[in-house]
XYZ file of C-alpha atoms in Angstrom:
683
model
C 14.962 -3.323 47.028
C 18.476 -2.068 46.102
C 18.337 -4.069 42.824
C 14.799 -2.920 42.328
C 15.830 0.667 42.611
C 18.768 0.171 40.361
C 16.186 -0.653 37.600
C 14.920 2.838 37.714
C 18.331 4.243 37.085
C 18.644 5.786 33.513
C 14.974 6.185 32.960
C 13.779 9.660 32.183
C 11.048 11.207 34.426
C 8.089 10.050 32.429
C 9.540 6.523 31.996
C 10.228 6.199 35.662
C 6.674 6.975 36.465
C 5.471 4.181 34.073
C 7.889 1.726 35.674
C 6.571 2.631 39.158
C 2.887 2.381 38.138
C 2.726 -1.403 39.064
C -0.952 -1.599 39.639
C -3.575 -1.145 37.073
C -5.351 0.015 35.106
C -2.568 1.990 33.521
C -2.770 3.778 30.020
C 0.607 4.774 28.461
C 0.373 7.060 25.519
C 3.741 6.813 23.920
C 4.889 8.909 21.178
C 7.110 7.848 18.336
C 10.728 7.330 19.473
C 9.910 7.857 23.136
C 11.361 4.509 24.452
C 8.062 2.736 25.261
C 9.656 -0.815 25.153
C 12.284 0.393 27.644
C 9.599 1.768 29.852
C 7.294 -1.227 29.876
C 10.118 -3.874 30.199
C 11.514 -1.941 33.129
C 7.942 -1.799 34.656
C 7.609 -5.604 34.592
C 11.239 -6.086 35.813
C 10.674 -3.584 38.684
C 7.443 -5.383 39.559
C 9.312 -8.743 39.757
C 12.242 -7.339 41.627
C 10.037 -5.632 44.326
C 8.223 -8.992 44.822
C 4.792 -7.767 43.679
C 4.850 -9.826 40.416
C 5.579 -13.636 40.263
C 7.191 -13.890 36.731
C 5.065 -16.849 35.730
C 1.942 -14.799 36.464
C 2.724 -11.938 34.027
C 1.503 -12.076 30.600
C 2.902 -9.343 28.036
C 1.298 -9.428 24.656
C 2.428 -7.740 21.452
C 1.699 -8.061 17.636
C 4.812 -9.672 16.071
C 7.063 -12.539 16.859
C 10.088 -10.241 16.602
C 8.713 -7.768 19.038
C 7.896 -10.528 21.431
C 11.428 -12.034 21.107
C 12.971 -8.651 21.735
C 10.869 -8.022 24.695
C 11.670 -11.508 26.238
C 15.438 -10.818 25.747
C 15.164 -7.411 27.414
C 13.344 -9.001 30.445
C 15.977 -11.675 30.739
C 18.677 -9.033 30.752
C 16.781 -7.084 33.554
C 16.450 -10.203 35.659
C 12.911 -11.294 34.809
C 13.374 -14.466 32.363
C 10.295 -16.183 33.491
C 7.869 -13.559 32.093
C 5.636 -14.884 29.192
C 5.862 -12.436 26.334
C 3.853 -13.695 23.421
C 1.707 -12.389 20.458
C -2.000 -12.505 20.860
C -2.225 -15.637 18.501
C 0.509 -17.451 20.294
C -1.107 -16.911 23.592
C -4.415 -17.904 22.479
C -3.194 -21.017 20.667
C -1.388 -22.337 23.730
C -4.504 -22.098 25.876
C -6.867 -23.434 23.184
C -4.697 -26.418 22.536
C -4.433 -27.189 26.174
C -8.274 -26.854 27.014
C -9.694 -28.125 23.885
C -9.607 -31.930 24.745
C -11.191 -31.060 28.142
C -13.928 -29.110 26.778
C -14.856 -30.872 23.704
C -13.187 -34.411 24.164
C -11.579 -34.548 20.734
C -8.380 -33.776 19.090
C -7.514 -30.004 18.377
C -8.618 -29.137 14.969
C -6.182 -29.018 11.989
C -4.911 -25.409 11.502
C -4.892 -24.396 7.849
C -1.839 -22.424 6.858
C -3.325 -20.475 3.955
C -7.114 -19.645 3.054
C -6.244 -19.227 -0.623
C -7.039 -22.580 -1.908
C -10.400 -22.751 -0.251
C -11.254 -19.238 -1.072
C -10.511 -19.763 -4.717
C -12.595 -23.021 -4.782
C -15.518 -21.086 -3.364
C -15.239 -18.084 -5.627
C -15.105 -20.437 -8.563
C -18.096 -22.216 -7.411
C -19.895 -18.978 -7.551
C -18.713 -18.267 -11.079
C -16.206 -15.578 -10.210
C -12.898 -15.190 -12.014
C -10.776 -16.231 -9.057
C -7.316 -14.633 -10.018
C -4.735 -14.273 -7.322
C -5.522 -10.585 -6.617
C -9.282 -11.349 -6.088
C -8.477 -14.276 -3.950
C -6.083 -12.238 -1.585
C -8.802 -9.534 -1.282
C -11.449 -12.039 -0.351
C -9.052 -13.746 2.301
C -8.419 -10.344 3.717
C -12.098 -9.482 3.940
C -12.747 -12.779 5.668
C -10.112 -12.046 8.279
C -11.457 -8.464 8.621
C -14.996 -9.788 9.259
C -13.825 -12.272 11.828
C -11.518 -9.912 13.767
C -14.433 -7.289 13.704
C -16.749 -9.849 15.308
C -19.076 -9.654 12.229
C -20.886 -12.856 11.556
C -21.758 -13.800 7.849
C -25.333 -13.146 8.430
C -24.592 -9.555 9.319
C -21.821 -8.864 6.764
C -23.975 -7.063 4.077
C -25.284 -4.686 6.555
C -22.066 -3.882 8.161
C -19.937 -3.946 5.019
C -22.176 -1.279 3.502
C -22.243 0.824 6.553
C -18.520 0.762 6.664
C -18.043 1.266 2.970
C -16.155 -1.897 2.503
C -15.563 -3.332 -1.017
C -13.841 -6.289 -2.493
C -12.709 -5.714 -6.117
C -16.021 -5.074 -8.192
C -18.064 -7.497 -5.969
C -21.346 -6.395 -4.443
C -21.694 -7.083 -0.790
C -24.146 -9.884 -1.343
C -21.713 -11.722 -3.544
C -18.790 -11.238 -1.012
C -21.069 -12.565 1.826
C -21.638 -15.691 -0.351
C -17.997 -16.241 -0.637
C -17.568 -15.924 3.111
C -20.482 -18.384 3.798
C -19.029 -20.842 1.287
C -15.383 -20.495 2.609
C -16.924 -21.415 6.161
C -18.835 -24.449 4.682
C -15.864 -25.616 2.895
C -13.519 -25.295 5.941
C -16.060 -27.264 8.077
C -15.766 -27.970 11.770
C -12.472 -29.942 11.741
C -10.322 -27.167 10.407
C -9.622 -23.620 11.782
C -7.725 -20.580 10.298
C -5.667 -18.161 12.331
C -8.503 -16.015 13.136
C -10.494 -18.830 14.303
C -7.719 -19.447 17.080
C -8.810 -16.213 18.774
C -12.529 -16.871 18.211
C -12.099 -20.484 19.720
C -10.166 -19.336 22.631
C -12.668 -16.528 23.435
C -15.509 -19.024 23.063
C -13.957 -21.520 25.497
C -13.282 -18.815 27.977
C -16.839 -17.318 27.676
C -18.766 -20.698 28.003
C -16.661 -22.531 30.449
C -16.272 -20.743 33.842
C -13.904 -23.438 35.194
C -11.456 -22.933 32.324
C -11.629 -19.080 32.597
C -11.014 -19.411 36.321
C -7.910 -21.661 35.652
C -6.505 -19.184 33.028
C -7.123 -16.253 35.514
C -5.422 -17.854 38.373
C -2.454 -18.552 35.975
C -2.050 -14.906 34.850
C -2.768 -11.814 37.132
C -0.783 -9.167 35.496
C -1.276 -8.207 31.829
C 0.703 -5.745 29.634
C -0.475 -5.051 26.027
C 1.956 -3.296 23.717
C 1.039 -1.474 20.520
C -2.614 -1.110 21.880
C -3.491 1.216 18.895
C -3.290 -1.834 16.712
C -5.676 -4.058 18.705
C -8.896 -5.151 16.786
C -12.221 -5.866 18.479
C -11.713 -9.695 18.643
C -8.300 -9.153 20.564
C -10.019 -6.436 22.685
C -12.743 -9.088 23.618
C -10.135 -11.821 24.411
C -8.183 -9.390 26.705
C -11.311 -8.611 28.708
C -12.009 -12.401 29.010
C -8.425 -12.991 30.248
C -9.076 -10.099 32.829
C -12.371 -11.290 34.018
C -13.412 -8.142 35.643
C -9.979 -7.435 37.171
C -8.070 -4.251 36.171
C -4.232 -5.189 36.539
C -3.519 -4.188 33.026
C -1.270 -1.753 31.411
C -1.835 -0.912 27.743
C 0.794 0.945 25.822
C 0.011 2.781 22.394
C 0.172 5.917 20.319
C -3.313 6.915 18.651
C -1.359 8.914 16.012
C 0.140 5.560 14.697
C -3.247 3.823 14.100
C -2.770 2.771 10.513
C -4.353 -0.665 10.143
C -8.265 0.092 9.893
C -8.401 -2.304 6.996
C -7.562 -5.058 9.404
C -9.913 -4.091 12.078
C -7.793 -1.564 14.235
C -9.310 1.692 15.425
C -8.207 4.505 17.797
C -11.737 4.143 19.334
C -10.398 0.829 21.194
C -7.928 2.981 23.128
C -10.468 5.538 23.850
C -12.965 2.970 25.016
C -10.465 1.350 27.386
C -9.684 4.795 29.055
C -13.313 5.379 29.249
C -13.985 1.943 30.882
C -11.350 2.415 33.502
C -11.836 6.044 34.423
C -10.044 5.581 37.650
C -6.859 4.276 36.142
C -3.555 6.142 35.634
C -2.585 7.759 32.581
C 0.964 8.404 31.560
C 2.386 10.082 28.531
C 5.986 9.472 26.950
C 6.863 12.697 25.118
C 10.604 12.859 24.929
C 11.697 11.758 21.434
C 15.282 10.213 21.479
C 15.199 9.076 17.824
C 14.923 12.133 15.649
C 16.556 15.713 15.234
C 14.455 18.606 16.527
C 13.940 19.479 12.831
C 12.170 16.249 12.166
C 10.293 16.264 15.357
C 8.979 19.670 14.557
C 7.547 18.198 11.143
C 5.964 15.303 13.060
C 4.137 17.664 15.532
C 3.014 19.856 12.774
C 1.481 17.036 10.683
C -1.533 17.379 13.001
C -1.710 21.078 13.272
C -1.800 23.405 16.407
C -5.171 21.934 17.328
C -3.734 18.443 17.558
C -6.451 16.927 15.397
C -6.290 13.575 17.109
C -5.255 12.043 20.398
C -1.625 11.587 21.055
C 1.188 13.489 22.373
C 3.347 16.608 21.314
C 6.926 15.238 21.030
C 9.812 16.894 22.667
C 13.354 16.488 20.853
C 16.199 15.291 22.847
C 18.889 15.079 20.302
C 21.020 18.004 19.034
C 20.049 20.056 16.087
C 20.498 18.645 12.544
C 19.909 19.497 9.031
C 16.654 21.165 7.808
C 14.101 18.921 6.305
C 14.125 19.144 2.657
C 10.945 19.659 0.701
C 11.325 19.337 -3.166
C 8.786 19.354 -6.017
C 9.700 17.541 -9.445
C 8.312 17.918 -12.916
C 7.616 14.147 -13.124
C 8.052 10.988 -11.355
C 11.302 9.765 -13.316
C 12.983 13.065 -12.385
C 11.913 12.681 -8.638
C 13.347 8.926 -8.676
C 16.737 10.233 -10.318
C 16.972 13.123 -7.594
C 16.549 10.767 -4.824
C 19.145 8.436 -6.282
C 21.625 11.231 -6.563
C 20.940 12.232 -2.886
C 21.528 8.791 -1.721
C 24.843 8.714 -3.651
C 25.918 11.810 -2.000
C 24.842 10.671 1.562
C 26.744 7.390 0.912
C 29.874 9.206 -0.036
C 29.524 11.203 3.195
C 29.478 8.186 5.295
C 25.921 7.121 5.597
C 25.579 3.238 4.877
C 23.119 2.086 2.375
C 21.499 -0.047 4.895
C 20.758 3.169 7.046
C 18.634 4.709 4.271
C 15.057 4.124 3.168
C 12.771 5.312 0.306
C 9.113 5.070 1.474
C 6.122 5.530 -0.727
C 2.405 5.027 -0.401
C 1.789 1.893 -2.608
C 3.840 -0.870 -4.000
C 3.444 0.151 -7.692
C 5.525 3.468 -6.982
C 8.648 1.128 -6.337
C 9.408 0.617 -10.087
C 10.748 4.026 -10.745
C 13.167 3.783 -7.671
C 14.207 0.279 -8.687
C 15.131 1.650 -12.133
C 16.804 4.809 -10.824
C 18.914 3.092 -8.132
C 19.911 0.237 -10.576
C 21.148 2.960 -13.104
C 23.289 4.475 -10.256
C 24.630 0.851 -9.172
C 22.955 1.426 -5.742
C 22.167 -1.966 -3.804
C 18.548 -2.002 -2.556
C 16.099 -4.443 -0.925
C 12.437 -4.399 -0.901
C 10.505 -4.745 2.360
C 6.861 -5.953 2.503
C 6.499 -6.723 -1.115
C 8.089 -8.108 -4.324
C 10.304 -6.160 -6.576
C 8.217 -4.830 -9.495
C 9.372 -7.180 -12.128
C 8.947 -10.242 -9.777
C 5.316 -9.607 -9.208
C 3.167 -12.276 -10.837
C 1.162 -9.903 -12.928
C 4.159 -8.163 -14.209
C 5.683 -11.419 -15.131
C 2.417 -12.502 -16.919
C 2.172 -9.007 -18.820
C 5.768 -9.416 -20.105
C 5.207 -12.977 -21.285
C 2.038 -11.881 -23.188
C 3.760 -8.865 -24.736
C 6.560 -11.235 -25.782
C 4.027 -13.680 -27.350
C 2.527 -10.890 -29.397
C 5.911 -10.287 -31.192
C 4.858 -13.017 -33.546
C 1.456 -11.524 -34.391
C 0.613 -8.441 -36.383
C 2.897 -5.621 -35.314
C 1.372 -2.291 -34.096
C 2.491 0.587 -36.191
C 2.273 4.143 -35.189
C 2.330 5.589 -31.821
C -1.459 5.428 -30.867
C -1.849 1.882 -32.455
C 1.111 0.766 -30.456
C -0.309 1.978 -27.309
C -3.797 0.551 -28.077
C -2.286 -2.934 -28.686
C -0.588 -2.809 -25.287
C -3.841 -1.811 -23.496
C -5.682 -4.623 -25.335
C -3.172 -7.246 -24.559
C -3.141 -6.344 -20.865
C -6.952 -5.924 -20.659
C -6.873 -9.736 -20.668
C -5.288 -9.916 -17.370
C -7.030 -7.076 -15.582
C -6.039 -3.761 -17.239
C -8.617 -1.159 -17.811
C -8.565 2.599 -18.483
C -10.497 3.153 -15.360
C -9.035 2.195 -11.806
C -10.861 -0.313 -9.730
C -13.190 1.287 -7.248
C -11.722 -0.830 -4.157
C -8.415 -0.684 -2.668
C -6.393 -4.072 -2.025
C -4.609 -6.500 -4.365
C -7.021 -5.990 -7.099
C -6.019 -2.328 -7.106
C -2.298 -3.148 -6.734
C -2.527 -5.455 -9.646
C -4.188 -2.661 -11.728
C -1.503 -0.240 -10.626
C 1.283 -2.716 -11.873
C -0.347 -3.082 -15.182
C -1.101 0.595 -15.484
C 2.713 1.255 -14.884
C 3.557 -0.854 -17.853
C 0.948 0.995 -20.027
C 2.698 4.133 -18.818
C 6.129 2.722 -19.891
C 4.734 1.934 -23.259
C 3.502 5.558 -23.559
C 7.008 6.960 -22.498
C 8.674 4.735 -25.171
C 6.236 5.820 -27.885
C 6.915 9.589 -26.780
C 10.432 9.121 -27.770
C 10.153 6.917 -30.779
C 7.275 7.377 -33.301
C 8.027 4.176 -35.026
C 8.079 2.190 -31.742
C 7.255 -1.459 -31.890
C 6.279 -4.361 -29.601
C 9.935 -5.634 -29.781
C 11.034 -2.175 -28.433
C 8.900 -2.367 -25.386
C 9.712 -5.967 -24.658
C 13.512 -5.115 -24.862
C 13.073 -2.103 -22.610
C 11.172 -4.141 -20.151
C 13.793 -6.984 -20.160
C 16.628 -4.252 -19.639
C 14.776 -2.906 -16.719
C 14.148 -6.262 -15.085
C 17.729 -7.351 -15.570
C 18.913 -4.178 -13.919
C 16.531 -4.395 -10.858
C 18.725 -6.498 -8.794
C 17.930 -6.590 -5.009
C 20.877 -7.696 -2.772
C 19.759 -9.035 0.578
C 22.141 -6.999 2.683
C 23.787 -3.512 2.774
C 21.219 -2.000 0.501
C 18.822 0.890 0.630
C 15.505 -0.237 1.846
C 12.385 0.365 -0.476
C 9.180 0.059 1.350
C 5.582 1.089 1.588
C 4.835 3.234 4.646
C 2.585 0.489 6.199
C 5.417 -1.845 6.104
C 7.986 0.551 7.545
C 6.023 0.911 10.834
C 8.235 0.023 13.700
C 11.450 0.508 11.990
C 13.878 3.414 11.711
C 16.718 4.661 9.576
C 19.254 7.561 9.448
C 18.037 9.048 6.343
C 14.438 8.625 4.957
C 13.079 9.837 1.687
C 9.233 10.287 1.666
C 8.577 10.165 -1.933
C 5.409 10.427 -4.095
C 3.857 12.832 -1.491
C 1.652 14.579 -3.984
C -2.031 15.271 -3.621
C -3.971 12.417 -5.415
C -1.695 9.801 -3.958
C -1.322 10.957 -0.430
C -4.048 10.827 0.796
C -5.033 7.762 -1.095
C -7.773 8.405 -3.633
C -9.794 5.710 -1.695
C -9.909 8.025 1.312
C -13.180 9.572 0.817
C -14.358 10.343 4.380
C -12.913 12.538 6.977
C -12.138 9.464 9.214
C -10.314 7.839 6.220
C -8.387 11.109 5.458
C -7.252 11.356 9.097
C -5.774 7.793 8.956
C -3.856 8.985 5.817
C -2.565 11.801 7.985
C -1.426 9.212 10.593
C 0.250 7.175 7.931
C 2.185 10.248 6.900
C 3.099 10.727 10.463
C 4.337 7.257 10.638
C 6.656 7.856 7.493
C 8.238 11.156 8.860
C 9.013 9.595 12.276
C 11.028 6.771 10.864
C 13.975 9.206 10.099
C 16.695 9.890 12.728
C 18.919 12.502 11.020
C 17.930 13.209 7.432
C 14.344 13.681 6.135
C 13.583 14.402 2.527
C 10.007 14.957 1.263
C 9.240 15.093 -2.417
C 6.467 14.990 -4.872
C 6.023 15.156 -8.804
C 3.801 17.284 -10.800
C 3.271 14.725 -13.437
C 3.413 10.938 -13.846
C 5.444 10.987 -17.003
C 8.197 13.017 -18.512
C 6.735 15.737 -20.799
C 3.331 15.331 -19.358
C 1.635 18.582 -18.234
C 2.214 18.914 -14.493
C -1.070 19.388 -12.432
C -0.164 17.825 -9.066
C 0.858 19.683 -6.027
C 2.271 18.676 -2.563
C -0.047 16.609 -0.398
C -2.304 18.683 1.991
C -0.474 17.326 4.843
C 2.273 19.697 4.129
C -0.022 22.645 4.390
C 1.127 23.447 7.788
C 4.855 23.258 6.745
C 4.691 24.997 3.452
C 3.302 28.493 2.893
C 1.649 28.862 -0.408
C 4.597 31.046 -1.576
C 7.212 28.602 -0.528
C 9.428 28.052 -3.497
C 9.477 24.289 -3.094
C 6.016 24.187 -4.284
C 7.456 24.939 -7.794
C 8.521 22.092 -10.035
C 12.297 21.881 -10.497
C 11.817 21.838 -14.345
C 8.917 22.996 -16.526
C 7.544 20.228 -18.647
C 8.055 20.521 -22.455
C 5.556 22.470 -24.513
C 2.855 20.320 -25.908
C 2.002 20.728 -29.707
C -1.486 22.230 -30.201
C -3.852 20.219 -32.127
C -6.130 22.412 -34.586
C -9.203 21.767 -36.622
C -8.558 20.844 -40.139
C -11.461 22.893 -41.330
C -11.427 26.153 -39.225
C -7.998 25.929 -37.856
C -9.335 26.535 -34.318
C -7.823 24.708 -31.374
C -9.401 21.402 -30.921
C -11.200 20.243 -27.626
C -9.763 16.924 -26.298
C -12.828 14.951 -27.253
C -12.510 16.287 -30.969
C -8.796 15.454 -31.444
C -9.455 11.973 -32.899
C -11.762 13.363 -35.392
C -9.353 16.087 -36.415
C -12.057 18.603 -36.759
C -14.516 20.503 -34.514
C -17.928 18.831 -33.978
C -19.858 21.541 -35.641
C -17.391 21.894 -38.841
C -18.517 20.092 -41.957
C -16.814 16.809 -42.633
C -14.224 17.223 -45.401
C -13.752 13.631 -46.083
C -15.329 11.087 -48.537
C -17.935 9.415 -46.177
C -18.606 6.681 -48.748
C -14.900 5.945 -48.967
C -14.765 5.957 -45.066
C -17.534 3.592 -44.702
C -15.997 1.241 -47.278
C -12.731 1.447 -45.309
C -14.452 0.627 -42.162
C -16.091 -2.432 -43.635
C -12.693 -3.558 -45.098
C -11.054 -2.999 -41.663
C -13.627 -5.062 -39.955
C -12.950 -8.207 -42.057
C -9.165 -7.732 -41.603
C -9.581 -7.444 -37.723
C -11.688 -10.649 -37.699
C -9.149 -12.628 -39.753
C -6.135 -11.631 -37.497
C -8.294 -11.950 -34.364
C -7.785 -8.569 -33.001
C -9.882 -5.370 -32.329
C -10.618 -3.215 -35.378
C -8.554 -0.188 -33.935
C -5.397 -2.349 -33.936
C -5.557 -2.425 -37.707
C -6.334 1.298 -38.090
C -8.085 3.807 -35.887
C -11.143 5.689 -37.010
C -8.978 8.912 -37.187
C -6.539 7.245 -39.624
C -9.393 6.104 -41.886
C -10.913 9.583 -41.880
C -7.710 11.026 -42.987
C -7.278 8.548 -45.718
C -10.828 9.307 -46.823
C -10.020 13.062 -46.780
C -6.523 13.003 -48.327
C -7.337 10.297 -50.966
C -3.716 9.291 -51.497
C -2.761 8.479 -55.163
C 0.267 6.300 -54.401
C 2.278 4.676 -51.598
C 4.392 7.757 -51.079
C 1.234 9.862 -50.492
C -0.134 7.146 -48.235
C 2.945 7.295 -46.087
C 2.162 10.795 -45.077
C -1.163 9.853 -43.557
C -0.949 10.152 -39.700
C -0.980 6.681 -38.271
C 0.526 4.816 -41.218
C 4.088 3.717 -40.755
C 6.419 1.395 -42.741
C 4.956 -1.907 -41.470
C 1.394 -1.081 -42.222
C 2.195 0.753 -45.494
C 3.976 -2.678 -46.622
C 1.063 -4.810 -45.524
C -1.951 -2.625 -46.529
C -1.032 -0.054 -49.335
C -2.370 -2.018 -52.215
C -5.864 -2.613 -50.838
C -6.107 0.922 -49.429
C -5.134 2.494 -52.648
C -7.606 0.276 -54.638
C -10.323 1.230 -52.402
C -9.355 4.955 -52.791
C -9.067 4.576 -56.629
C -12.535 2.835 -56.775
C -13.923 5.877 -54.850
C -12.980 8.080 -57.618
């Protein structure tokens, strides 16, 4: 007992209560940075040291191999090396492999490492364009349906009720892919989700097997219980078999994986099921300064807004949390790079800093800014922007276009870029669904935005200029594996911590995600923001940008999740620099300011046309033939607005033609003779 008592030394009062709560059911609500792993490993070791637990009868379950390995290491150090600490999949696979031959009399099925090939084949058979993004999204939807215990026959109804969507596919088509995948996989192969399903089925249908497993394991601990999905919850109840010696540990405020089937409701249901059980809260935050803890608590407002605990800081006071608005995203990225440089000079290692954002496509601006400052960085949970398949494909297509008709003039150049990228998934309208299809679109949209930026500074921009700019960015975006600043989405940062964290792109319209259209979805985005701010130990900087591009009118403000932290008059709501004044477009007839819809026409809709309509139609007919001969859309040759200007100005020579908006040197050289001939004929 002396050794057992020693295990309680050094625990805070709440952790000590958890360690002494040896019989279940026990629920531990553990706030961010409160030492939950320390509490539950000491609980297990204390149970072993007191003689209540036999190490081989304890099963501790968590979600990642890294976490399971860390738990085994700590238990070994605490004198309980024989305890099984595994992931759900590892524990289930071990049982399924052992009992399968006894139950079915055959060898265990082959486990497929990736669904992609079969999903692609199934989608192609249904006539879908099975690009990598759609295949990934379909594979993810198969996984979601399985872990949510939704059979294919019920998918259409359940997907509609839960507003699920894969790319632009309707629910019936997605269900057909799910069914086709299962047919192609057959009975002799299983995937990772099937491992849980198979194990659950064996336990549910074979009482002798279930009794054997329950004799083996008497005591259960489940870490990160807020991330449990319905299938894992079902498997846990089958392991228990009506017993209640289980301890679940989680934080409802960190439930951010609903797309994978997790829900705060599972933790609530557990508490409701075991009403007689003990409930403990870990509230002392040892990770962050009081200033950062105050921000974390304020995310949910004074009413709490969700289950969870109010954190109590334990560290000495630190620097205030910084909130800064910027005029545009490049300016925000440059400011962050400057701050990282200053922190590094003050002694903070690069590896102890992280830049967190909502979606992968936001990384490019920070890859560019950090590269310019010669700051090493590494990306977590995703590829570097210029290593993504869709970006490499886009650059190859743009480079190939150098040999074709060159775009000439700002609008024609941008239209040309949009047309080229349209062939690999770009459109002017974002996809309705989230997932890889949306991620791919975000990457291509970022390239279009780079083209606009380039055209904004060079009215005679060419495709060669864009390709050279992209090549320069790609060459600079190095990513050393060690001693670098971490660039990561918030989802991929969960479970990690750094001395300094920059939460960037925290503007309304990005956070919460535009896909969060229901109160439930918005609250998950709030939890995501909470996860982001609680990754910081000493320095937290929150920033947003008013506009996407330099010079663009700023219309975005900070996320609504900062409302409790920033009063309306707070100076940090203002942008750091006002955008440039934009030139006002006026009607060529009445000189009034033009509405956006009338700008391509150059005159108000109600104003009489001042151009030669016969000449205009002749120019359109010629343009159509030229576009067909070069294999490009008509607008790539000349836009309607340019043709109208020609028909109105009726230039008499090449010098006059050069003054028509939209006609640059290349097009002047190529088309001047034929255009002037058409103009002369009109007279």
